[in-house]
C-alpha cells in the first residue's frame, strides 16, 4: 500500500463512549434545531491526534514547530490502526495537518508503514491523503519549544532576552505567530464546510429530497477517484448515508474544535472555558496522543450554491484510547 499526500505523553485511557439519545443543540447560526435524526446523510469525522513526539516526551510546547514521533508514538499509531480498523477503505476521504508529525501518523494509521518503520515496498493501492494547513496545530507564539510550565508572559521575557542577547535587529518587532482559539476554529470550520459541500454535491447525484429529508439511493457508486476506491465497504457506507472522513491533527486544534462542535454534549467535569495564550488549564479537555473522537455532522439545509450549509453536530465517541492496552 502506498500512502500519498497532496497539498491543497502517553496517558491513561480517557475514553467516553456515548450511546445516549441525541439532545437538542444549536447549529452554526445558533438556531435551535430539531433533535430527530430524520436526515440520515451525515459527515462522520474521525478526529485523531498524532502520536507522541520527542517534544511531548520532554514536556515542551509544540505549536506549529515540528518534532518527530518517538518509538512509542509510532507504536501508538500502529495500535490505533489495529484497534479502530483504520484501513484505507474505511474512508471516503482522508486528511491530515501539513505538519510532518501528523503526516507520518496518518501514513501509519492507513497501513502505509510497517511496524519496523519502513514504507511498504509492494503497494497494492494508492491511497490519497490530503495535507491541509487549516488542520495544523494552533500557533502558540513565544511559548513554542519552551517548557509547558511557563506562562506566556514568562516565555515572552525569555524570548526578549534572547533577542537582545543575539543583537539580531532583523527580529526586532517581529514576534512568533500566536493564534486565538477563534482563529483556529475559523480555519477548521472553513475546511469542514468545504468538505460538507462536496459531500452534499456528490450525494445529489444519487439522492432525492423528500419532505426535508435525504434518501440515499441503492446506487452508491459515484466516487471522487483521487480520494477513494470504489469498494463494497464504501458503497455500503454511502447507501447508509455516512461519509467517513479521517482527520489527523493536534491537541490544541482538536480541543478547540471539539469544544465548538459539541460543547453541550461533553461530560460535565470538562471545562469549556477558552484556554487562552497560557495553554490548557486544569479541567480542560485532554486529547491524548492517537486518541480518536468521532463526531457526526448532519446537514440541515443546502441550496447547492457557494453559501455554507447549515449543520448540527452529534458526539459519538470522545478521546478513545482503548488501543493503549495493545502497546
mmCIF file of C-alpha atoms in Angstrom:
data_model
loop_
_atom_site.group_PDB
_atom_site.id
_atom_site.type_symbol
_atom_site.label_atom_id
_atom_site.label_comp_id
_atom_site.label_asym_id
_atom_site.label_seq_id
_atom_site.Cartn_x
_atom_site.Cartn_y
_atom_site.Cartn_z
ATOM 1 C CA UNK A 1 0.000 0.000 0.000
ATOM 2 C CA UNK A 2 1.250 3.438 -0.843
ATOM 3 C CA UNK A 3 0.042 6.488 1.032
ATOM 4 C CA UNK A 4 0.410 9.688 -0.925
ATOM 5 C CA UNK A 5 -0.100 13.289 0.160
ATOM 6 C CA UNK A 6 -1.446 16.211 -1.791
ATOM 7 C CA UNK A 7 -1.170 19.865 -0.854
ATOM 8 C CA UNK A 8 -4.447 21.810 -1.105
ATOM 9 C CA UNK A 9 2.760 11.833 26.543
ATOM 10 C CA UNK A 10 1.336 8.778 26.817
ATOM 11 C CA UNK A 11 -1.570 8.968 29.281
ATOM 12 C CA UNK A 12 -4.226 6.929 30.967
ATOM 13 C CA UNK A 13 -7.233 5.955 28.946
ATOM 14 C CA UNK A 14 -9.717 8.791 28.685
ATOM 15 C CA UNK A 15 -12.438 7.024 26.752
ATOM 16 C CA UNK A 16 -16.017 8.272 26.966
ATOM 17 C CA UNK A 17 -18.469 6.249 24.880
ATOM 18 C CA UNK A 18 -21.749 7.935 24.083
ATOM 19 C CA UNK A 19 -24.789 5.951 23.042
ATOM 20 C CA UNK A 20 -27.490 8.156 24.550
ATOM 21 C CA UNK A 21 -30.274 9.757 22.538
ATOM 22 C CA UNK A 22 -29.410 12.912 20.657
ATOM 23 C CA UNK A 23 -30.146 16.031 22.692
ATOM 24 C CA UNK A 24 -31.303 19.436 21.438
ATOM 25 C CA UNK A 25 -28.457 21.529 20.133
ATOM 26 C CA UNK A 26 -27.747 24.748 18.317
ATOM 27 C CA UNK A 27 -26.258 24.855 14.860
ATOM 28 C CA UNK A 28 -23.559 27.122 13.451
ATOM 29 C CA UNK A 29 -26.019 30.026 13.242
ATOM 30 C CA UNK A 30 -27.005 29.480 16.893
ATOM 31 C CA UNK A 31 -30.506 28.469 15.825
ATOM 32 C CA UNK A 32 -32.352 25.789 17.745
ATOM 33 C CA UNK A 33 -32.534 22.605 15.717
ATOM 34 C CA UNK A 34 -34.728 19.518 15.769
ATOM 35 C CA UNK A 35 -33.361 16.628 17.801
ATOM 36 C CA UNK A 36 -34.519 13.932 15.401
ATOM 37 C CA UNK A 37 -32.203 12.152 13.027
ATOM 38 C CA UNK A 38 -34.637 12.155 10.124
ATOM 39 C CA UNK A 39 -31.823 13.352 7.869
ATOM 40 C CA UNK A 40 -29.683 10.238 7.660
ATOM 41 C CA UNK A 41 -26.985 11.762 5.476
ATOM 42 C CA UNK A 42 -24.018 12.707 7.607
ATOM 43 C CA UNK A 43 -20.350 13.567 7.539
ATOM 44 C CA UNK A 44 -18.654 11.361 10.136
ATOM 45 C CA UNK A 45 -15.412 12.952 11.344
ATOM 46 C CA UNK A 46 -12.799 10.609 12.834
ATOM 47 C CA UNK A 47 -10.572 13.098 14.678
ATOM 48 C CA UNK A 48 -7.212 11.574 15.632
ATOM 49 C CA UNK A 49 -4.292 13.277 17.326
ATOM 50 C CA UNK A 50 -0.782 12.444 16.105
ATOM 51 C CA UNK A 51 1.463 10.014 18.015
ATOM 52 C CA UNK A 52 3.783 11.025 20.824
ATOM 53 C CA UNK A 53 6.693 13.259 19.726
ATOM 54 C CA UNK A 54 10.106 13.995 21.194
ATOM 55 C CA UNK A 55 8.821 17.405 22.364
ATOM 56 C CA UNK A 56 5.789 15.770 24.003
ATOM 57 C CA UNK A 57 8.141 13.474 25.903
ATOM 58 C CA UNK A 58 10.246 16.468 27.007
ATOM 59 C CA UNK A 59 7.123 18.367 28.139
ATOM 60 C CA UNK A 60 7.702 21.171 25.624
ATOM 61 C CA UNK A 61 5.069 23.284 23.908
ATOM 62 C CA UNK A 62 4.928 22.380 20.230
ATOM 63 C CA UNK A 63 2.523 24.573 18.316
ATOM 64 C CA UNK A 64 3.470 24.859 14.662
ATOM 65 C CA UNK A 65 7.080 23.886 15.335
ATOM 66 C CA UNK A 66 7.525 20.268 14.356
ATOM 67 C CA UNK A 67 9.011 17.350 16.291
ATOM 68 C CA UNK A 68 9.487 13.724 15.156
ATOM 69 C CA UNK A 69 7.494 10.815 16.529
ATOM 70 C CA UNK A 70 9.088 8.778 19.294
ATOM 71 C CA UNK A 71 9.196 4.966 19.080
ATOM 72 C CA UNK A 72 6.224 4.990 21.448
ATOM 73 C CA UNK A 73 4.405 7.396 19.146
ATOM 74 C CA UNK A 74 4.901 5.005 16.266
ATOM 75 C CA UNK A 75 3.598 2.075 18.330
ATOM 76 C CA UNK A 76 0.603 4.181 19.374
ATOM 77 C CA UNK A 77 -0.292 4.825 15.749
ATOM 78 C CA UNK A 78 0.040 1.148 14.789
ATOM 79 C CA UNK A 79 -2.094 0.138 17.787
ATOM 80 C CA UNK A 80 -4.740 2.726 16.898
ATOM 81 C CA UNK A 81 -4.865 1.463 13.335
ATOM 82 C CA UNK A 82 -5.437 -2.115 14.526
ATOM 83 C CA UNK A 83 -7.951 -1.230 17.243
ATOM 84 C CA UNK A 84 -10.049 1.231 15.270
ATOM 85 C CA UNK A 85 -9.934 -0.546 11.933
ATOM 86 C CA UNK A 86 -8.456 2.482 10.215
ATOM 87 C CA UNK A 87 -7.688 0.689 6.969
ATOM 88 C CA UNK A 88 -7.800 2.879 3.895
ATOM 89 C CA UNK A 89 -11.078 1.533 2.509
ATOM 90 C CA UNK A 90 -12.976 2.699 5.578
ATOM 91 C CA UNK A 91 -12.942 6.312 4.490
ATOM 92 C CA UNK A 92 -14.492 8.431 1.809
ATOM 93 C CA UNK A 93 -11.691 10.946 2.330
ATOM 94 C CA UNK A 94 -8.540 11.238 4.401
ATOM 95 C CA UNK A 95 -6.984 14.483 5.612
ATOM 96 C CA UNK A 96 -4.017 15.423 7.743
ATOM 97 C CA UNK A 97 -2.367 18.564 9.030
ATOM 98 C CA UNK A 98 0.542 19.605 6.856
ATOM 99 C CA UNK A 99 2.971 19.184 9.779
ATOM 100 C CA UNK A 100 5.220 16.099 9.426
ATOM 101 C CA UNK A 101 4.293 14.524 12.772
ATOM 102 C CA UNK A 102 0.657 14.355 11.686
ATOM 103 C CA UNK A 103 1.519 13.194 8.181
ATOM 104 C CA UNK A 104 3.567 10.251 9.438
ATOM 105 C CA UNK A 105 0.830 9.313 11.892
ATOM 106 C CA UNK A 106 -1.682 9.279 9.046
ATOM 107 C CA UNK A 107 0.607 7.070 6.959
ATOM 108 C CA UNK A 108 0.852 4.538 9.796
ATOM 109 C CA UNK A 109 -2.874 4.650 10.542
ATOM 110 C CA UNK A 110 -3.671 3.839 6.928
ATOM 111 C CA UNK A 111 -1.229 0.949 6.744
ATOM 112 C CA UNK A 112 1.444 2.671 4.690
ATOM 113 C CA UNK A 113 4.335 1.952 7.055
ATOM 114 C CA UNK A 114 5.435 -1.353 8.511
ATOM 115 C CA UNK A 115 5.912 -1.902 12.236
ATOM 116 C CA UNK A 116 9.655 -1.719 11.550
ATOM 117 C CA UNK A 117 9.256 1.858 10.349
ATOM 118 C CA UNK A 118 9.677 1.208 6.633
ATOM 119 C CA UNK A 119 7.343 2.211 3.855
ATOM 120 C CA UNK A 120 5.663 -0.815 2.350
ATOM 121 C CA UNK A 121 7.679 -1.970 -0.649
ATOM 122 C CA UNK A 122 4.846 -3.572 -2.612
ATOM 123 C CA UNK A 123 1.937 -1.122 -2.820
ATOM 124 C CA UNK A 124 -1.351 -2.668 -3.835
ATOM 125 C CA UNK A 125 -3.403 0.513 -3.965
ATOM 126 C CA UNK A 126 -2.634 4.205 -3.998
ATOM 127 C CA UNK A 127 -4.215 5.925 -1.012
ATOM 128 C CA UNK A 128 -4.592 9.668 -1.327
ATOM 129 C CA UNK A 129 -4.222 11.745 1.828
ATOM 130 C CA UNK A 130 -4.792 15.478 1.552
ATOM 131 C CA UNK A 131 -2.399 17.657 3.559
ATOM 132 C CA UNK A 132 -4.224 20.793 4.671
ATOM 133 C CA UNK A 133 -2.701 23.664 6.660
ATOM 134 C CA UNK A 134 -6.137 24.505 8.065
ATOM 135 C CA UNK A 135 -5.791 21.363 10.230
ATOM 136 C CA UNK A 136 -2.398 22.270 11.677
ATOM 137 C CA UNK A 137 -1.781 22.996 15.358
ATOM 138 C CA UNK A 138 -2.645 26.312 16.902
ATOM 139 C CA UNK A 139 0.303 28.710 16.684
ATOM 140 C CA UNK A 140 1.427 29.330 20.266
ATOM 141 C CA UNK A 141 3.806 32.256 19.879
ATOM 142 C CA UNK A 142 6.769 32.607 22.191
ATOM 143 C CA UNK A 143 5.757 29.506 24.197
ATOM 144 C CA UNK A 144 6.709 27.155 21.360
ATOM 145 C CA UNK A 145 9.593 24.823 22.219
ATOM 146 C CA UNK A 146 9.581 26.011 25.844
ATOM 147 C CA UNK A 147 8.531 24.104 28.936
ATOM 148 C CA UNK A 148 4.775 23.808 29.353
ATOM 149 C CA UNK A 149 5.024 25.112 32.925
ATOM 150 C CA UNK A 150 5.877 28.614 31.655
ATOM 151 C CA UNK A 151 3.153 31.203 31.283
ATOM 152 C CA UNK A 152 3.040 33.262 28.131
ATOM 153 C CA UNK A 153 4.426 36.315 29.950
ATOM 154 C CA UNK A 154 7.306 34.264 31.349
ATOM 155 C CA UNK A 155 8.067 32.902 27.897
ATOM 156 C CA UNK A 156 7.934 36.430 26.475
ATOM 157 C CA UNK A 157 10.597 37.617 28.900
ATOM 158 C CA UNK A 158 12.861 34.769 27.836
ATOM 159 C CA UNK A 159 12.231 35.494 24.180
ATOM 160 C CA UNK A 160 13.069 39.193 24.503
ATOM 161 C CA UNK A 161 16.211 38.403 26.492
ATOM 162 C CA UNK A 162 17.329 36.022 23.742
ATOM 163 C CA UNK A 163 16.723 38.612 21.035
ATOM 164 C CA UNK A 164 18.691 41.236 22.943
ATOM 165 C CA UNK A 165 21.494 38.790 23.597
ATOM 166 C CA UNK A 166 21.779 37.888 19.944
ATOM 167 C CA UNK A 167 21.506 41.526 18.927
ATOM 168 C CA UNK A 168 19.607 40.436 15.855
ATOM 169 C CA UNK A 169 17.999 43.605 14.579
ATOM 170 C CA UNK A 170 16.108 41.715 11.907
ATOM 171 C CA UNK A 171 13.958 40.186 14.636
ATOM 172 C CA UNK A 172 13.093 43.481 16.270
ATOM 173 C CA UNK A 173 9.344 43.984 16.209
ATOM 174 C CA UNK A 174 8.788 40.524 14.723
ATOM 175 C CA UNK A 175 7.077 38.092 17.065
ATOM 176 C CA UNK A 176 6.292 34.401 16.597
ATOM 177 C CA UNK A 177 2.728 33.849 15.448
ATOM 178 C CA UNK A 178 0.110 33.450 18.196
ATOM 179 C CA UNK A 179 -3.368 32.328 17.187
ATOM 180 C CA UNK A 180 -6.563 32.738 19.171
ATOM 181 C CA UNK A 181 -8.987 29.849 19.537
ATOM 182 C CA UNK A 182 -11.391 31.795 17.339
ATOM 183 C CA UNK A 183 -8.832 31.875 14.540
ATOM 184 C CA UNK A 184 -8.230 28.138 14.883
ATOM 185 C CA UNK A 185 -11.954 27.425 14.780
ATOM 186 C CA UNK A 186 -12.480 29.700 11.787
ATOM 187 C CA UNK A 187 -9.956 27.866 9.657
ATOM 188 C CA UNK A 188 -11.218 24.433 10.699
ATOM 189 C CA UNK A 189 -14.826 25.442 10.092
ATOM 190 C CA UNK A 190 -13.859 26.712 6.658
ATOM 191 C CA UNK A 191 -12.314 23.312 5.887
ATOM 192 C CA UNK A 192 -15.238 21.363 7.331
ATOM 193 C CA UNK A 193 -17.923 23.245 5.461
ATOM 194 C CA UNK A 194 -15.945 22.884 2.232
ATOM 195 C CA UNK A 195 -15.884 19.107 2.704
ATOM 196 C CA UNK A 196 -19.562 19.139 3.717
ATOM 197 C CA UNK A 197 -20.448 20.932 0.491
ATOM 198 C CA UNK A 198 -18.509 18.352 -1.521
ATOM 199 C CA UNK A 199 -20.399 15.556 0.231
ATOM 200 C CA UNK A 200 -23.756 17.181 -0.469
ATOM 201 C CA UNK A 201 -22.986 17.815 -4.106
ATOM 202 C CA UNK A 202 -21.840 14.226 -4.535
ATOM 203 C CA UNK A 203 -24.875 12.808 -2.764
ATOM 204 C CA UNK A 204 -27.164 14.863 -5.014
ATOM 205 C CA UNK A 205 -26.077 12.689 -7.938
ATOM 206 C CA UNK A 206 -27.867 9.696 -6.424
ATOM 207 C CA UNK A 207 -30.183 11.189 -3.812
ATOM 208 C CA UNK A 208 -33.638 12.727 -3.746
ATOM 209 C CA UNK A 209 -35.068 15.293 -1.395
ATOM 210 C CA UNK A 210 -38.413 14.324 0.135
ATOM 211 C CA UNK A 211 -40.149 16.327 2.837
ATOM 212 C CA UNK A 212 -36.922 17.904 4.012
ATOM 213 C CA UNK A 213 -35.057 14.627 4.345
ATOM 214 C CA UNK A 214 -32.468 12.994 2.140
ATOM 215 C CA UNK A 215 -32.975 9.452 0.900
ATOM 216 C CA UNK A 216 -29.872 7.635 -0.280
ATOM 217 C CA UNK A 217 -30.447 5.518 -3.388
ATOM 218 C CA UNK A 218 -29.191 1.952 -3.757
ATOM 219 C CA UNK A 219 -26.693 3.122 -6.361
ATOM 220 C CA UNK A 220 -23.779 4.479 -4.351
ATOM 221 C CA UNK A 221 -21.016 4.027 -6.871
ATOM 222 C CA UNK A 222 -20.046 7.603 -7.741
ATOM 223 C CA UNK A 223 -16.799 8.493 -6.020
ATOM 224 C CA UNK A 224 -14.063 11.079 -6.322
ATOM 225 C CA UNK A 225 -11.293 8.879 -7.631
ATOM 226 C CA UNK A 226 -8.479 10.988 -6.181
ATOM 227 C CA UNK A 227 -9.653 10.237 -2.663
ATOM 228 C CA UNK A 228 -11.456 6.890 -2.611
ATOM 229 C CA UNK A 229 -11.542 3.491 -4.240
ATOM 230 C CA UNK A 230 -14.933 2.046 -5.075
ATOM 231 C CA UNK A 231 -15.016 -0.808 -2.596
ATOM 232 C CA UNK A 232 -18.023 -2.666 -1.262
ATOM 233 C CA UNK A 233 -17.393 -1.167 2.171
ATOM 234 C CA UNK A 234 -17.583 2.370 0.796
ATOM 235 C CA UNK A 235 -20.641 1.636 -1.312
ATOM 236 C CA UNK A 236 -22.474 0.286 1.734
ATOM 237 C CA UNK A 237 -21.307 3.289 3.767
ATOM 238 C CA UNK A 238 -22.782 5.688 1.226
ATOM 239 C CA UNK A 239 -26.021 3.775 0.995
ATOM 240 C CA UNK A 240 -26.305 4.255 4.733
ATOM 241 C CA UNK A 241 -25.710 7.966 4.213
ATOM 242 C CA UNK A 242 -22.472 8.005 6.203
ATOM 243 C CA UNK A 243 -19.427 9.653 4.658
ATOM 244 C CA UNK A 244 -16.456 8.747 6.863
ATOM 245 C CA UNK A 245 -13.585 11.240 6.900
ATOM 246 C CA UNK A 246 -10.274 10.689 8.682
ATOM 247 C CA UNK A 247 -8.674 13.820 10.170
ATOM 248 C CA UNK A 248 -5.221 13.624 11.761
ATOM 249 C CA UNK A 249 -4.485 16.807 13.687
ATOM 250 C CA UNK A 250 -3.181 18.170 17.011
ATOM 251 C CA UNK A 251 -4.259 18.507 20.644
ATOM 252 C CA UNK A 252 -4.798 22.284 20.708
ATOM 253 C CA UNK A 253 -6.722 22.335 17.465
ATOM 254 C CA UNK A 254 -8.810 19.281 18.347
ATOM 255 C CA UNK A 255 -9.599 20.650 21.815
ATOM 256 C CA UNK A 256 -10.927 23.832 20.229
ATOM 257 C CA UNK A 257 -12.853 22.039 17.504
ATOM 258 C CA UNK A 258 -14.498 19.506 19.815
ATOM 259 C CA UNK A 259 -15.488 22.320 22.189
ATOM 260 C CA UNK A 260 -17.027 24.333 19.384
ATOM 261 C CA UNK A 261 -18.874 21.434 17.786
ATOM 262 C CA UNK A 262 -20.279 19.572 20.803
ATOM 263 C CA UNK A 263 -19.706 21.775 23.839
ATOM 264 C CA UNK A 264 -23.123 20.981 25.324
ATOM 265 C CA UNK A 265 -22.576 17.228 24.935
ATOM 266 C CA UNK A 266 -19.269 16.967 26.795
ATOM 267 C CA UNK A 267 -19.153 15.370 30.258
ATOM 268 C CA UNK A 268 -19.898 17.936 32.969
ATOM 269 C CA UNK A 269 -16.444 17.704 34.560
ATOM 270 C CA UNK A 270 -14.764 19.040 31.416
ATOM 271 C CA UNK A 271 -14.235 22.786 31.373
ATOM 272 C CA UNK A 272 -15.103 24.553 28.136
ATOM 273 C CA UNK A 273 -13.603 27.889 29.209
ATOM 274 C CA UNK A 274 -11.195 29.117 26.497
ATOM 275 C CA UNK A 275 -7.642 28.113 27.351
ATOM 276 C CA UNK A 276 -6.092 31.455 26.348
ATOM 277 C CA UNK A 277 -2.470 32.130 25.474
ATOM 278 C CA UNK A 278 -1.139 30.256 28.534
ATOM 279 C CA UNK A 279 -2.429 26.947 27.168
ATOM 280 C CA UNK A 280 -4.700 24.261 28.583
ATOM 281 C CA UNK A 281 -5.782 24.602 32.200
ATOM 282 C CA UNK A 282 -6.815 22.093 34.840
ATOM 283 C CA UNK A 283 -10.161 20.673 33.823
ATOM 284 C CA UNK A 284 -9.706 21.367 30.106
ATOM 285 C CA UNK A 285 -10.422 18.585 27.667
ATOM 286 C CA UNK A 286 -7.406 16.277 27.432
ATOM 287 C CA UNK A 287 -6.702 14.898 23.975
ATOM 288 C CA UNK A 288 -4.134 12.055 24.319
ATOM 289 C CA UNK A 289 -1.776 11.108 21.523
ATOM 290 C CA UNK A 290 -3.568 8.955 18.899
ATOM 291 C CA UNK A 291 -6.881 9.227 20.710
ATOM 292 C CA UNK A 292 -9.889 9.129 18.418
ATOM 293 C CA UNK A 293 -13.004 11.271 18.685
ATOM 294 C CA UNK A 294 -15.959 10.691 16.375
ATOM 295 C CA UNK A 295 -18.423 13.474 15.610
ATOM 296 C CA UNK A 296 -21.305 13.274 13.150
ATOM 297 C CA UNK A 297 -22.130 16.428 11.188
ATOM 298 C CA UNK A 298 -25.724 16.456 9.928
ATOM 299 C CA UNK A 299 -26.542 18.969 7.182
ATOM 300 C CA UNK A 300 -29.765 20.868 7.793
ATOM 301 C CA UNK A 301 -30.075 22.797 4.547
ATOM 302 C CA UNK A 302 -28.109 23.187 1.367
ATOM 303 C CA UNK A 303 -29.188 25.099 -1.712
ATOM 304 C CA UNK A 304 -26.386 23.988 -3.998
ATOM 305 C CA UNK A 305 -24.803 27.428 -4.012
ATOM 306 C CA UNK A 306 -21.479 28.581 -2.639
ATOM 307 C CA UNK A 307 -23.139 29.528 0.657
ATOM 308 C CA UNK A 308 -22.020 27.392 3.577
ATOM 309 C CA UNK A 309 -24.622 24.779 4.539
ATOM 310 C CA UNK A 310 -26.205 24.804 7.969
ATOM 311 C CA UNK A 311 -25.413 21.826 10.129
ATOM 312 C CA UNK A 312 -25.677 20.275 13.545
ATOM 313 C CA UNK A 313 -23.194 18.036 15.355
ATOM 314 C CA UNK A 314 -23.550 14.882 17.459
ATOM 315 C CA UNK A 315 -20.799 13.415 19.620
ATOM 316 C CA UNK A 316 -20.378 9.673 19.077
ATOM 317 C CA UNK A 317 -17.074 8.811 20.784
ATOM 318 C CA UNK A 318 -14.743 11.021 22.816
ATOM 319 C CA UNK A 319 -10.925 10.680 23.010
ATOM 320 C CA UNK A 320 -10.978 6.895 22.766
ATOM 321 C CA UNK A 321 -7.660 5.350 23.815
ATOM 322 C CA UNK A 322 -8.722 1.715 24.177
ATOM 323 C CA UNK A 323 -5.791 0.741 21.939
ATOM 324 C CA UNK A 324 -3.293 1.746 24.667
ATOM 325 C CA UNK A 325 -3.826 -1.732 26.133
ATOM 326 C CA UNK A 326 -2.157 -3.104 22.998
ATOM 327 C CA UNK A 327 1.045 -1.033 23.195
#
